[in-house]
């Protein structure tokens, strides 16, 4: 088997000259080679390429999300109201803006990934700077949600004590809000050129700092829930500082040549692409924030919100793995399409979906086995523990579905289908899922289980099926041609006048 894999890898990595292409550049993987190499060897080779991205991405995303979980855990041990307030501020106020900004930054996964595959290296730094400009301006437009968080939450039916404290926490999270405008683009800039190890190491170092600062602010200095919120501000800006320092100190010589006035060219076209990406991902990200808001209108809402927040934290923690596959799939698909290799892009999609699904099945089983102990890290309240136990089956199903759906979204991002998927998300989540959750939760009086179940089976499951059908019916050769044309459209002349091929 080893010799077959070695021969297969040598064959797949043999550079081929594309004499018919517009650039006459070398292609790392030829289309015909994928038919010649043994299937096991192809799976092994693609898995190695995939996990070179997935492995560091998992560490990066788990470390980053763990900062939120640690902050929520500190708040949970301060009291039930503090836990509910920080959960609402972090998952709803910050979460709504997080989804939009993250989605807008995901335009770079398409542009940088395809440009890197087409060897237009100088464009990656320009794309990142354009994204910084657009996201920074967008942050100002979103500020009112932080400033007026308390009246907004009261209007949405949240208890007065939770709304007042959540509004205070939200104001202290404004620096965190602005950090997203710079951190998200630079993460995708590094990710698209396979610099994922840097993301992992920076995130792990910042996670250690975050634990120490959280303990200092909450327990030593007694800043309470506000101190817990401020630690997130500090940690997210440290994340950006570490990645930016690596970039400007020579870590990306081919893709970063300093700040450029080209970043201000073509901003309107970039805004439209970023907006399509933002709508696609924020509709999905907002879906679970709406779930928490709807739960806040139930009887005994503080316990219900606490239990659901714990489940969403566990789901979000595990979801860092499929999101790593989302990132890796987007990079692999974009790189192969940018290089004109449609069959390789298709094969990368299949391998990624299968492996992420297997991991999801494992975690689904673990949730079912340890259903009564999974909330202990967040709270010692027996009432909340019992409420989480009641939701464990829905949590397990959610984890399984979320092991498939993000990977299919990664295929969409790598292929540039953001606008199409935005309409799918709108229909599945908000025309089907939310109304079904309302019917199950209030009309049938099934409470939080009804709301969550309706939104999962009516929204996420339907969306996953539709994305799977679109991916299976895709004409990958045509997508490769469109990617080549897309790269040419967005490419500016290289100011250094170098031959990047």
JSON list of N, CA and C in Angstrom, two decimals, residues 401 404-405 408 424 428 459-472:
[
{"chain": "A", "resi": 401, "resn": "UNK", "atom": "N", "xyz": [-25.80, 17.21, 12.40]},
{"chain": "A", "resi": 401, "resn": "UNK", "atom": "CA", "xyz": [-26.13, 18.00, 11.21]},
{"chain": "A", "resi": 401, "resn": "UNK", "atom": "C", "xyz": [-25.07, 19.05, 10.94]},
{"chain": "A", "resi": 404, "resn": "UNK", "atom": "N", "xyz": [-21.98, 18.25, 8.80]},
{"chain": "A", "resi": 404, "resn": "UNK", "atom": "CA", "xyz": [-22.13, 18.13, 7.35]},
{"chain": "A", "resi": 404, "resn": "UNK", "atom": "C", "xyz": [-22.34, 19.49, 6.70]},
{"chain": "A", "resi": 405, "resn": "UNK", "atom": "N", "xyz": [-23.27, 20.26, 7.26]},
{"chain": "A", "resi": 405, "resn": "UNK", "atom": "CA", "xyz": [-23.68, 21.51, 6.63]},
{"chain": "A", "resi": 405, "resn": "UNK", "atom": "C", "xyz": [-22.54, 22.52, 6.45]},
{"chain": "A", "resi": 408, "resn": "UNK", "atom": "N", "xyz": [-20.35, 21.68, 3.42]},
{"chain": "A", "resi": 408, "resn": "UNK", "atom": "CA", "xyz": [-21.00, 22.02, 2.16]},
{"chain": "A", "resi": 408, "resn": "UNK", "atom": "C", "xyz": [-20.98, 23.53, 1.92]},
{"chain": "A", "resi": 424, "resn": "UNK", "atom": "N", "xyz": [-30.88, 30.38, -0.19]},
{"chain": "A", "resi": 424, "resn": "UNK", "atom": "CA", "xyz": [-31.23, 29.09, 0.42]},
{"chain": "A", "resi": 424, "resn": "UNK", "atom": "C", "xyz": [-31.35, 29.23, 1.93]},
{"chain": "A", "resi": 428, "resn": "UNK", "atom": "N", "xyz": [-34.75, 28.47, 4.05]},
{"chain": "A", "resi": 428, "resn": "UNK", "atom": "CA", "xyz": [-34.77, 27.34, 4.99]},
{"chain": "A", "resi": 428, "resn": "UNK", "atom": "C", "xyz": [-34.87, 27.80, 6.44]},
{"chain": "A", "resi": 459, "resn": "UNK", "atom": "N", "xyz": [-35.22, 23.83, 9.53]},
{"chain": "A", "resi": 459, "resn": "UNK", "atom": "CA", "xyz": [-34.26, 24.73, 8.90]},
{"chain": "A", "resi": 459, "resn": "UNK", "atom": "C", "xyz": [-32.96, 24.07, 8.51]},
{"chain": "A", "resi": 460, "resn": "UNK", "atom": "N", "xyz": [-32.18, 23.65, 9.51]},
{"chain": "A", "resi": 460, "resn": "UNK", "atom": "CA", "xyz": [-30.84, 23.13, 9.25]},
{"chain": "A", "resi": 460, "resn": "UNK", "atom": "C", "xyz": [-30.87, 21.85, 8.42]},
{"chain": "A", "resi": 461, "resn": "UNK", "atom": "N", "xyz": [-31.78, 20.94, 8.74]},
{"chain": "A", "resi": 461, "resn": "UNK", "atom": "CA", "xyz": [-31.82, 19.67, 8.00]},
{"chain": "A", "resi": 461, "resn": "UNK", "atom": "C", "xyz": [-32.20, 19.90, 6.54]},
{"chain": "A", "resi": 462, "resn": "UNK", "atom": "N", "xyz": [-33.20, 20.76, 6.30]},
{"chain": "A", "resi": 462, "resn": "UNK", "atom": "CA", "xyz": [-33.62, 21.03, 4.93]},
{"chain": "A", "resi": 462, "resn": "UNK", "atom": "C", "xyz": [-32.50, 21.73, 4.15]},
{"chain": "A", "resi": 463, "resn": "UNK", "atom": "N", "xyz": [-31.84, 22.68, 4.80]},
{"chain": "A", "resi": 463, "resn": "UNK", "atom": "CA", "xyz": [-30.75, 23.39, 4.13]},
{"chain": "A", "resi": 463, "resn": "UNK", "atom": "C", "xyz": [-29.61, 22.45, 3.77]},
{"chain": "A", "resi": 464, "resn": "UNK", "atom": "N", "xyz": [-29.29, 21.52, 4.67]},
{"chain": "A", "resi": 464, "resn": "UNK", "atom": "CA", "xyz": [-28.23, 20.56, 4.40]},
{"chain": "A", "resi": 464, "resn": "UNK", "atom": "C", "xyz": [-28.54, 19.69, 3.19]},
{"chain": "A", "resi": 465, "resn": "UNK", "atom": "N", "xyz": [-29.79, 19.23, 3.08]},
{"chain": "A", "resi": 465, "resn": "UNK", "atom": "CA", "xyz": [-30.20, 18.41, 1.93]},
{"chain": "A", "resi": 465, "resn": "UNK", "atom": "C", "xyz": [-30.07, 19.19, 0.64]},
{"chain": "A", "resi": 466, "resn": "UNK", "atom": "N", "xyz": [-30.52, 20.46, 0.64]},
{"chain": "A", "resi": 466, "resn": "UNK", "atom": "CA", "xyz": [-30.46, 21.27, -0.58]},
{"chain": "A", "resi": 466, "resn": "UNK", "atom": "C", "xyz": [-29.02, 21.51, -1.01]},
{"chain": "A", "resi": 467, "resn": "UNK", "atom": "N", "xyz": [-28.14, 21.86, -0.05]},
{"chain": "A", "resi": 467, "resn": "UNK", "atom": "CA", "xyz": [-26.73, 22.09, -0.39]},
{"chain": "A", "resi": 467, "resn": "UNK", "atom": "C", "xyz": [-26.08, 20.81, -0.92]},
{"chain": "A", "resi": 468, "resn": "UNK", "atom": "N", "xyz": [-26.46, 19.67, -0.35]},
{"chain": "A", "resi": 468, "resn": "UNK", "atom": "CA", "xyz": [-25.90, 18.39, -0.82]},
{"chain": "A", "resi": 468, "resn": "UNK", "atom": "C", "xyz": [-26.31, 18.13, -2.27]},
{"chain": "A", "resi": 469, "resn": "UNK", "atom": "N", "xyz": [-27.56, 18.41, -2.60]},
{"chain": "A", "resi": 469, "resn": "UNK", "atom": "CA", "xyz": [-28.03, 18.20, -3.97]},
{"chain": "A", "resi": 469, "resn": "UNK", "atom": "C", "xyz": [-27.31, 19.13, -4.95]},
{"chain": "A", "resi": 470, "resn": "UNK", "atom": "N", "xyz": [-27.15, 20.39, -4.57]},
{"chain": "A", "resi": 470, "resn": "UNK", "atom": "CA", "xyz": [-26.45, 21.36, -5.44]},
{"chain": "A", "resi": 470, "resn": "UNK", "atom": "C", "xyz": [-25.01, 20.93, -5.68]},
{"chain": "A", "resi": 471, "resn": "UNK", "atom": "N", "xyz": [-24.33, 20.48, -4.61]},
{"chain": "A", "resi": 471, "resn": "UNK", "atom": "CA", "xyz": [-22.94, 20.05, -4.74]},
{"chain": "A", "resi": 471, "resn": "UNK", "atom": "C", "xyz": [-22.81, 18.83, -5.63]},
{"chain": "A", "resi": 472, "resn": "UNK", "atom": "N", "xyz": [-23.72, 17.87, -5.48]},
{"chain": "A", "resi": 472, "resn": "UNK", "atom": "CA", "xyz": [-23.64, 16.65, -6.29]},
{"chain": "A", "resi": 472, "resn": "UNK", "atom": "C", "xyz": [-23.93, 16.91, -7.76]}
]
